[in-house]
PDB file of C-alpha atoms in Angstrom:
ATOM      1  CA  GLY Z   1      -3.398 -11.455  -6.534  1.00  0.00           C
ATOM      2  CA  GLU Z   2      -4.352 -14.184  -4.116  1.00  0.00           C
ATOM      3  CA  ASN Z   3      -7.874 -14.394  -2.693  1.00  0.00           C
ATOM      4  CA  VAL Z   4      -8.720 -16.736   0.184  1.00  0.00           C
ATOM      5  CA  GLU Z   5     -12.295 -17.626   1.095  1.00  0.00           C
ATOM      6  CA  GLN Z   6     -13.154 -19.348   4.359  1.00  0.00           C
ATOM      7  CA  HIS Z   7     -16.305 -21.172   5.504  1.00  0.00           C
ATOM      8  CA  PRO Z   8     -18.228 -21.316   7.703  1.00  0.00           C
ATOM      9  CA  SER Z   9     -18.042 -17.974   9.445  1.00  0.00           C
ATOM     10  CA  THR Z  10     -19.355 -19.515  12.662  1.00  0.00           C
ATOM     11  CA  LEU Z  11     -19.391 -23.119  13.826  1.00  0.00           C
ATOM     12  CA  SER Z  12     -20.979 -24.504  16.965  1.00  0.00           C
ATOM     13  CA  VAL Z  13     -20.264 -28.061  18.098  1.00  0.00           C
ATOM     14  CA  GLN Z  14     -20.680 -30.154  21.206  1.00  0.00           C
ATOM     15  CA  GLU Z  15     -17.646 -31.155  23.198  1.00  0.00           C
ATOM     16  CA  GLY Z  16     -16.184 -34.333  21.743  1.00  0.00           C
ATOM     17  CA  ASP Z  17     -17.520 -33.723  18.239  1.00  0.00           C
ATOM     18  CA  SER Z  18     -15.307 -32.989  15.251  1.00  0.00           C
ATOM     19  CA  ALA Z  19     -15.048 -29.585  13.583  1.00  0.00           C
ATOM     20  CA  VAL Z  20     -14.087 -28.882   9.988  1.00  0.00           C
ATOM     21  CA  ILE Z  21     -13.213 -25.475   8.528  1.00  0.00           C
ATOM     22  CA  LYS Z  22     -12.701 -25.086   4.801  1.00  0.00           C
ATOM     23  CA  CYS Z  23     -10.749 -22.588   2.711  1.00  0.00           C
ATOM     24  CA  THR Z  24     -10.286 -22.046  -0.998  1.00  0.00           C
ATOM     25  CA  TYR Z  25      -7.585 -20.028  -2.707  1.00  0.00           C
ATOM     26  CA  SER Z  26      -7.235 -18.576  -6.176  1.00  0.00           C
ATOM     27  CA  ASP Z  27      -3.505 -18.303  -6.945  1.00  0.00           C
ATOM     28  CA  SER Z  28      -1.970 -21.543  -8.167  1.00  0.00           C
ATOM     29  CA  ALA Z  29       1.458 -20.158  -7.175  1.00  0.00           C
ATOM     30  CA  SER Z  30       0.487 -20.432  -3.489  1.00  0.00           C
ATOM     31  CA  ASN Z  31       2.093 -23.433  -1.879  1.00  0.00           C
ATOM     32  CA  TYR Z  32       2.214 -22.649   1.831  1.00  0.00           C
ATOM     33  CA  PHE Z  33      -0.962 -22.775   3.923  1.00  0.00           C
ATOM     34  CA  PRO Z  34      -0.888 -21.947   7.643  1.00  0.00           C
ATOM     35  CA  TRP Z  35      -3.723 -21.959  10.143  1.00  0.00           C
ATOM     36  CA  TYR Z  36      -3.930 -19.543  13.051  1.00  0.00           C
ATOM     37  CA  LYS Z  37      -5.967 -19.641  16.246  1.00  0.00           C
ATOM     38  CA  GLN Z  38      -6.974 -16.389  17.913  1.00  0.00           C
ATOM     39  CA  GLU Z  39      -8.446 -16.439  21.382  1.00  0.00           C
ATOM     40  CA  LEU Z  40     -10.534 -13.505  22.528  1.00  0.00           C
ATOM     41  CA  GLY Z  41      -8.430 -10.366  22.892  1.00  0.00           C
ATOM     42  CA  LYS Z  42      -5.202 -12.185  22.030  1.00  0.00           C
ATOM     43  CA  ARG Z  43      -2.890 -12.270  19.043  1.00  0.00           C
ATOM     44  CA  PRO Z  44      -3.290 -14.956  16.336  1.00  0.00           C
ATOM     45  CA  GLN Z  45      -0.975 -17.929  16.867  1.00  0.00           C
ATOM     46  CA  LEU Z  46       0.112 -20.525  14.361  1.00  0.00           C
ATOM     47  CA  ILE Z  47      -1.305 -23.968  15.137  1.00  0.00           C
ATOM     48  CA  ILE Z  48      -0.430 -25.959  12.031  1.00  0.00           C
ATOM     49  CA  ASP Z  49       0.738 -25.429   8.471  1.00  0.00           C
ATOM     50  CA  ILE Z  50       1.109 -27.445   5.306  1.00  0.00           C
ATOM     51  CA  ARG Z  51       3.165 -27.140   2.154  1.00  0.00           C
ATOM     52  CA  SER Z  52       1.974 -28.220  -1.238  1.00  0.00           C
ATOM     53  CA  ASN Z  53       4.291 -31.209  -1.433  1.00  0.00           C
ATOM     54  CA  VAL Z  54       2.071 -33.083   1.048  1.00  0.00           C
ATOM     55  CA  GLY Z  55      -1.646 -33.762   1.104  1.00  0.00           C
ATOM     56  CA  GLU Z  56      -2.185 -34.086   4.835  1.00  0.00           C
ATOM     57  CA  LYS Z  57      -0.478 -33.220   8.086  1.00  0.00           C
ATOM     58  CA  LYS Z  58      -1.513 -34.162  11.612  1.00  0.00           C
ATOM     59  CA  ASP Z  59      -0.594 -32.892  15.044  1.00  0.00           C
ATOM     60  CA  GLN Z  60      -2.475 -34.680  17.810  1.00  0.00           C
ATOM     61  CA  ARG Z  61      -6.147 -33.653  17.486  1.00  0.00           C
ATOM     62  CA  ILE Z  62      -5.515 -31.236  14.629  1.00  0.00           C
ATOM     63  CA  ALA Z  63      -5.061 -32.100  10.972  1.00  0.00           C
ATOM     64  CA  VAL Z  64      -4.909 -30.132   7.758  1.00  0.00           C
ATOM     65  CA  THR Z  65      -5.643 -31.500   4.292  1.00  0.00           C
ATOM     66  CA  LEU Z  66      -4.760 -29.930   0.973  1.00  0.00           C
ATOM     67  CA  ASN Z  67      -6.173 -30.503  -2.506  1.00  0.00           C
ATOM     68  CA  LYS Z  68      -4.000 -28.518  -4.914  1.00  0.00           C
ATOM     69  CA  THR Z  69      -6.023 -29.495  -7.951  1.00  0.00           C
ATOM     70  CA  ALA Z  70      -9.207 -28.081  -6.457  1.00  0.00           C
ATOM     71  CA  LYS Z  71      -7.321 -25.282  -4.647  1.00  0.00           C
ATOM     72  CA  HIS Z  72      -8.822 -25.953  -1.281  1.00  0.00           C
ATOM     73  CA  PHE Z  73      -7.544 -26.886   2.149  1.00  0.00           C
ATOM     74  CA  SER Z  74      -9.268 -27.753   5.385  1.00  0.00           C
ATOM     75  CA  LEU Z  75      -8.645 -27.800   9.121  1.00  0.00           C
ATOM     76  CA  HIS Z  76      -9.968 -30.771  11.062  1.00  0.00           C
ATOM     77  CA  ILE Z  77     -10.225 -30.766  14.847  1.00  0.00           C
ATOM     78  CA  THR Z  78     -11.226 -34.045  16.473  1.00  0.00           C
ATOM     79  CA  GLU Z  79     -12.519 -34.622  20.009  1.00  0.00           C
ATOM     80  CA  THR Z  80     -13.160 -30.907  20.452  1.00  0.00           C
ATOM     81  CA  GLN Z  81     -12.782 -29.365  23.882  1.00  0.00           C
ATOM     82  CA  PRO Z  82     -14.115 -26.068  25.270  1.00  0.00           C
ATOM     83  CA  GLU Z  83     -10.607 -24.606  25.094  1.00  0.00           C
ATOM     84  CA  ASP Z  84     -10.722 -25.055  21.314  1.00  0.00           C
ATOM     85  CA  SER Z  85     -13.265 -22.211  21.249  1.00  0.00           C
ATOM     86  CA  ALA Z  86     -11.624 -19.364  19.321  1.00  0.00           C
ATOM     87  CA  VAL Z  87     -11.476 -17.731  15.904  1.00  0.00           C
ATOM     88  CA  TYR Z  88      -9.515 -19.703  13.324  1.00  0.00           C
ATOM     89  CA  PHE Z  89      -7.912 -18.119  10.258  1.00  0.00           C
ATOM     90  CA  CYS Z  90      -6.545 -19.859   7.202  1.00  0.00           C
ATOM     91  CA  ALA Z  91      -3.959 -18.209   4.973  1.00  0.00           C
ATOM     92  CA  ALA Z  92      -2.016 -18.783   1.775  1.00  0.00           C
ATOM     93  CA  ARG Z  93       1.146 -17.533   0.124  1.00  0.00           C
ATOM     94  CA  PRO Z  94       3.826 -18.609  -2.336  1.00  0.00           C
ATOM     95  CA  TRP Z  95       6.682 -20.504  -0.710  1.00  0.00           C
ATOM     96  CA  GLY Z  96      10.194 -19.108  -0.886  1.00  0.00           C
ATOM     97  CA  THR Z  97      12.630 -16.464   0.215  1.00  0.00           C
ATOM     98  CA  GLY Z  98      12.209 -12.739   0.022  1.00  0.00           C
ATOM     99  CA  PHE Z  99       9.012 -10.868   0.644  1.00  0.00           C
ATOM    100  CA  GLN Z 100       5.899 -12.941   0.255  1.00  0.00           C
ATOM    101  CA  LYS Z 101       2.541 -11.618   1.342  1.00  0.00           C
ATOM    102  CA  LEU Z 102       0.359 -13.872   3.463  1.00  0.00           C
ATOM    103  CA  VAL Z 103      -3.317 -13.585   2.491  1.00  0.00           C
ATOM    104  CA  PHE Z 104      -5.795 -14.467   5.223  1.00  0.00           C
ATOM    105  CA  GLY Z 105      -9.304 -15.820   5.107  1.00  0.00           C
ATOM    106  CA  THR Z 106     -12.054 -13.983   6.953  1.00  0.00           C
ATOM    107  CA  GLY Z 107     -12.031 -16.284   9.970  1.00  0.00           C
ATOM    108  CA  THR Z 108     -14.277 -18.916  11.555  1.00  0.00           C
ATOM    109  CA  ARG Z 109     -15.607 -18.493  15.060  1.00  0.00           C
ATOM    110  CA  LEU Z 110     -15.672 -21.943  16.667  1.00  0.00           C
ATOM    111  CA  LEU Z 111     -17.757 -22.457  19.793  1.00  0.00           C
ATOM    112  CA  VAL Z 112     -17.420 -25.742  21.640  1.00  0.00           C
ATOM    113  CA  SER Z 113     -20.183 -26.303  24.167  1.00  0.00           C
ATOM    114  CA  PRO Z 114     -19.607 -28.556  27.191  1.00  0.00           C
TER     115      PRO Z 114
ATOM    116  CA  SER S   1      14.204 -16.365  18.877  1.00  0.00           C
ATOM    117  CA  GLN S   2      12.473 -13.153  17.912  1.00  0.00           C
ATOM    118  CA  THR S   3      10.136 -11.094  20.040  1.00  0.00           C
ATOM    119  CA  ILE S   4       7.814  -8.336  18.884  1.00  0.00           C
ATOM    120  CA  HIS S   5       6.850  -5.576  21.282  1.00  0.00           C
ATOM    121  CA  GLN S   6       4.007  -3.155  20.710  1.00  0.00           C
ATOM    122  CA  TRP S   7       3.240   0.074  22.501  1.00  0.00           C
ATOM    123  CA  PRO S   8       0.781   1.022  23.849  1.00  0.00           C
ATOM    124  CA  ALA S   9      -1.381  -2.007  24.648  1.00  0.00           C
ATOM    125  CA  THR S  10      -4.613  -0.015  24.655  1.00  0.00           C
ATOM    126  CA  LEU S  11      -5.475   3.479  23.548  1.00  0.00           C
ATOM    127  CA  VAL S  12      -8.602   5.618  23.582  1.00  0.00           C
ATOM    128  CA  GLN S  13      -8.422   8.669  21.368  1.00  0.00           C
ATOM    129  CA  PRO S  14     -10.906  11.326  20.232  1.00  0.00           C
ATOM    130  CA  VAL S  15     -11.826  11.742  16.584  1.00  0.00           C
ATOM    131  CA  GLY S  16      -9.431  14.122  14.860  1.00  0.00           C
ATOM    132  CA  SER S  17      -6.508  13.476  17.199  1.00  0.00           C
ATOM    133  CA  PRO S  18      -3.118  12.177  15.992  1.00  0.00           C
ATOM    134  CA  LEU S  19      -1.896   8.613  16.429  1.00  0.00           C
ATOM    135  CA  SER S  20       1.452   6.918  16.836  1.00  0.00           C
ATOM    136  CA  LEU S  21       1.752   3.180  17.453  1.00  0.00           C
ATOM    137  CA  GLU S  22       5.155   1.620  17.886  1.00  0.00           C
ATOM    138  CA  CYS S  23       6.438  -1.826  17.052  1.00  0.00           C
ATOM    139  CA  THR S  24       9.923  -3.005  17.946  1.00  0.00           C
ATOM    140  CA  VAL S  25      11.563  -6.325  17.221  1.00  0.00           C
ATOM    141  CA  GLU S  26      14.242  -8.170  19.188  1.00  0.00           C
ATOM    142  CA  GLY S  27      16.399 -11.102  18.198  1.00  0.00           C
ATOM    143  CA  THR S  28      16.851 -10.439  14.492  1.00  0.00           C
ATOM    144  CA  SER S  29      18.204  -7.942  12.008  1.00  0.00           C
ATOM    145  CA  ASN S  30      16.710  -6.580   8.796  1.00  0.00           C
ATOM    146  CA  PRO S  31      13.311  -8.180   9.365  1.00  0.00           C
ATOM    147  CA  ASN S  32      10.327  -7.831   7.043  1.00  0.00           C
ATOM    148  CA  LEU S  33       7.650  -6.161   9.153  1.00  0.00           C
ATOM    149  CA  TYR S  34       3.910  -5.827   8.719  1.00  0.00           C
ATOM    150  CA  TRP S  35       1.023  -3.820  10.150  1.00  0.00           C
ATOM    151  CA  TYR S  36      -2.396  -5.473  10.235  1.00  0.00           C
ATOM    152  CA  ARG S  37      -5.705  -4.119  11.436  1.00  0.00           C
ATOM    153  CA  GLN S  38      -8.528  -6.218  12.777  1.00  0.00           C
ATOM    154  CA  ALA S  39     -11.879  -4.479  13.141  1.00  0.00           C
ATOM    155  CA  ALA S  40     -14.206  -5.886  15.808  1.00  0.00           C
ATOM    156  CA  GLY S  41     -15.296  -9.393  14.822  1.00  0.00           C
ATOM    157  CA  ARG S  42     -13.530  -9.179  11.482  1.00  0.00           C
ATOM    158  CA  GLY S  43     -10.522 -10.670   9.737  1.00  0.00           C
ATOM    159  CA  LEU S  44      -6.937  -9.489   9.374  1.00  0.00           C
ATOM    160  CA  GLN S  45      -6.389  -6.646   6.942  1.00  0.00           C
ATOM    161  CA  LEU S  46      -2.802  -5.992   5.839  1.00  0.00           C
ATOM    162  CA  LEU S  47      -2.153  -2.247   5.981  1.00  0.00           C
ATOM    163  CA  PHE S  48       1.572  -1.814   5.356  1.00  0.00           C
ATOM    164  CA  TYR S  49       4.715  -3.839   5.015  1.00  0.00           C
ATOM    165  CA  SER S  50       8.372  -2.908   5.081  1.00  0.00           C
ATOM    166  CA  VAL S  51      11.425  -4.809   3.842  1.00  0.00           C
ATOM    167  CA  GLY S  52      13.941  -2.332   5.279  1.00  0.00           C
ATOM    168  CA  ILE S  53      14.687   1.111   6.688  1.00  0.00           C
ATOM    169  CA  GLY S  54      12.713   3.776   4.879  1.00  0.00           C
ATOM    170  CA  GLN S  55      10.931   1.224   2.666  1.00  0.00           C
ATOM    171  CA  ILE S  56       7.165   1.193   3.081  1.00  0.00           C
ATOM    172  CA  SER S  57       4.503  -0.387   0.895  1.00  0.00           C
ATOM    173  CA  SER S  58       0.855   0.414   1.406  1.00  0.00           C
ATOM    174  CA  GLU S  59      -1.759  -2.226   0.767  1.00  0.00           C
ATOM    175  CA  VAL S  60      -4.919  -0.139   1.011  1.00  0.00           C
ATOM    176  CA  PRO S  61      -5.629   3.581   0.717  1.00  0.00           C
ATOM    177  CA  GLN S  62      -6.534   4.951   4.104  1.00  0.00           C
ATOM    178  CA  ASN S  63      -6.095   7.546   6.759  1.00  0.00           C
ATOM    179  CA  LEU S  64      -2.938   5.946   8.107  1.00  0.00           C
ATOM    180  CA  SER S  65       0.761   6.014   7.290  1.00  0.00           C
ATOM    181  CA  ALA S  66       3.766   3.963   8.340  1.00  0.00           C
ATOM    182  CA  SER S  67       7.452   4.609   8.797  1.00  0.00           C
ATOM    183  CA  ARG S  68      10.558   2.490   9.365  1.00  0.00           C
ATOM    184  CA  PRO S  69      13.079   4.833  10.983  1.00  0.00           C
ATOM    185  CA  GLN S  70      15.308   2.048  12.302  1.00  0.00           C
ATOM    186  CA  ASP S  71      15.948  -1.541  11.330  1.00  0.00           C
ATOM    187  CA  ARG S  72      13.889  -2.969  14.167  1.00  0.00           C
ATOM    188  CA  GLN S  73      11.305  -0.228  14.569  1.00  0.00           C
ATOM    189  CA  PHE S  74       8.065   0.126  12.652  1.00  0.00           C
ATOM    190  CA  ILE S  75       5.631   2.940  13.390  1.00  0.00           C
ATOM    191  CA  LEU S  76       1.998   3.402  12.405  1.00  0.00           C
ATOM    192  CA  SER S  77       0.693   6.955  12.389  1.00  0.00           C
ATOM    193  CA  SER S  78      -2.249   9.157  11.611  1.00  0.00           C
ATOM    194  CA  LYS S  79      -2.615  12.920  11.585  1.00  0.00           C
ATOM    195  CA  LYS S  80      -6.360  12.851  12.273  1.00  0.00           C
ATOM    196  CA  LEU S  81      -8.146   9.754  13.509  1.00  0.00           C
ATOM    197  CA  LEU S  82     -11.531   8.669  12.194  1.00  0.00           C
ATOM    198  CA  LEU S  83     -14.119   6.562  13.987  1.00  0.00           C
ATOM    199  CA  SER S  84     -13.443   3.828  11.431  1.00  0.00           C
ATOM    200  CA  ASP S  85      -9.812   3.629  12.579  1.00  0.00           C
ATOM    201  CA  SER S  86     -10.914   1.784  15.713  1.00  0.00           C
ATOM    202  CA  GLY S  87      -9.626  -1.766  15.884  1.00  0.00           C
ATOM    203  CA  PHE S  88      -6.931  -4.137  17.012  1.00  0.00           C
ATOM    204  CA  TYR S  89      -3.588  -3.283  15.404  1.00  0.00           C
ATOM    205  CA  LEU S  90      -1.071  -6.076  15.057  1.00  0.00           C
ATOM    206  CA  CYS S  91       2.565  -5.816  14.093  1.00  0.00           C
ATOM    207  CA  ALA S  92       4.004  -8.977  12.567  1.00  0.00           C
ATOM    208  CA  GLY S  93       7.288 -10.440  11.425  1.00  0.00           C
ATOM    209  CA  TYR S  94       8.655 -13.745  10.222  1.00  0.00           C
ATOM    210  CA  GLN S  95      10.630 -16.361  12.069  1.00  0.00           C
ATOM    211  CA  GLY S  96      11.755 -18.807   9.439  1.00  0.00           C
ATOM    212  CA  THR S  97       8.617 -19.543   7.464  1.00  0.00           C
ATOM    213  CA  GLU S  98       6.202 -18.664  10.259  1.00  0.00           C
ATOM    214  CA  GLN S  99       4.543 -15.278  10.405  1.00  0.00           C
ATOM    215  CA  PHE S 100       4.147 -14.360  14.044  1.00  0.00           C
ATOM    216  CA  PHE S 101       2.400 -11.446  15.659  1.00  0.00           C
ATOM    217  CA  GLY S 102       3.078  -8.958  18.402  1.00  0.00           C
ATOM    218  CA  PRO S 103       0.635  -8.613  21.314  1.00  0.00           C
ATOM    219  CA  GLY S 104      -1.349  -5.889  19.534  1.00  0.00           C
ATOM    220  CA  THR S 105      -2.703  -2.443  20.353  1.00  0.00           C
ATOM    221  CA  ARG S 106      -6.413  -2.039  20.885  1.00  0.00           C
ATOM    222  CA  LEU S 107      -7.428   1.399  19.611  1.00  0.00           C
ATOM    223  CA  THR S 108     -10.803   2.947  20.341  1.00  0.00           C
ATOM    224  CA  VAL S 109     -11.675   6.190  18.606  1.00  0.00           C
ATOM    225  CA  LEU S 110     -14.551   8.084  20.225  1.00  0.00           C
TER     226      LEU S 110
END
């Protein structure tokens, strides 16, 4: 089955700096990779996702890159702000219809200091 | 669009007591539903999933069970809670390709 590893477990940056969180996956059948943000005491919420037919996707200050050959994908946050402070989870699963289990990484706690 | 409701929002229970957490879904029919647990400061652990009424798959052996008595209802239960059952329990579904989560139930076992 799929195994997703995520690094680092904690990340502290100064406001305005960039933050990068990296994940690796094991199952070459995985081709859908979402990222979730979880604020303290709240539910995880999808912030961006990428499918294996593209190498990069951007949404304002957030971008995700994917290297299928190396089986790793990364979340990039530019111009970080204090409200970016949260726990971020990566995940992976095969694309398609029917039941497909989403496998999550262990999370990265991002702290953005003013 | 779909909405997931969870009840209760918070719960404090003594060790050895029973548990019943409810998840209901609006805005869809025959959804795939999931129960996750998140221990304090930890990641998301998939406990159970269900593709339809009466169909339950367990991901990890544990002190918990799940049931799907109705199409849009998913229940997590225990006969006797353990201290290690404490955590944040999240029900989840899919909207298109996106897995989305209910508001969660925070369970503290004392």
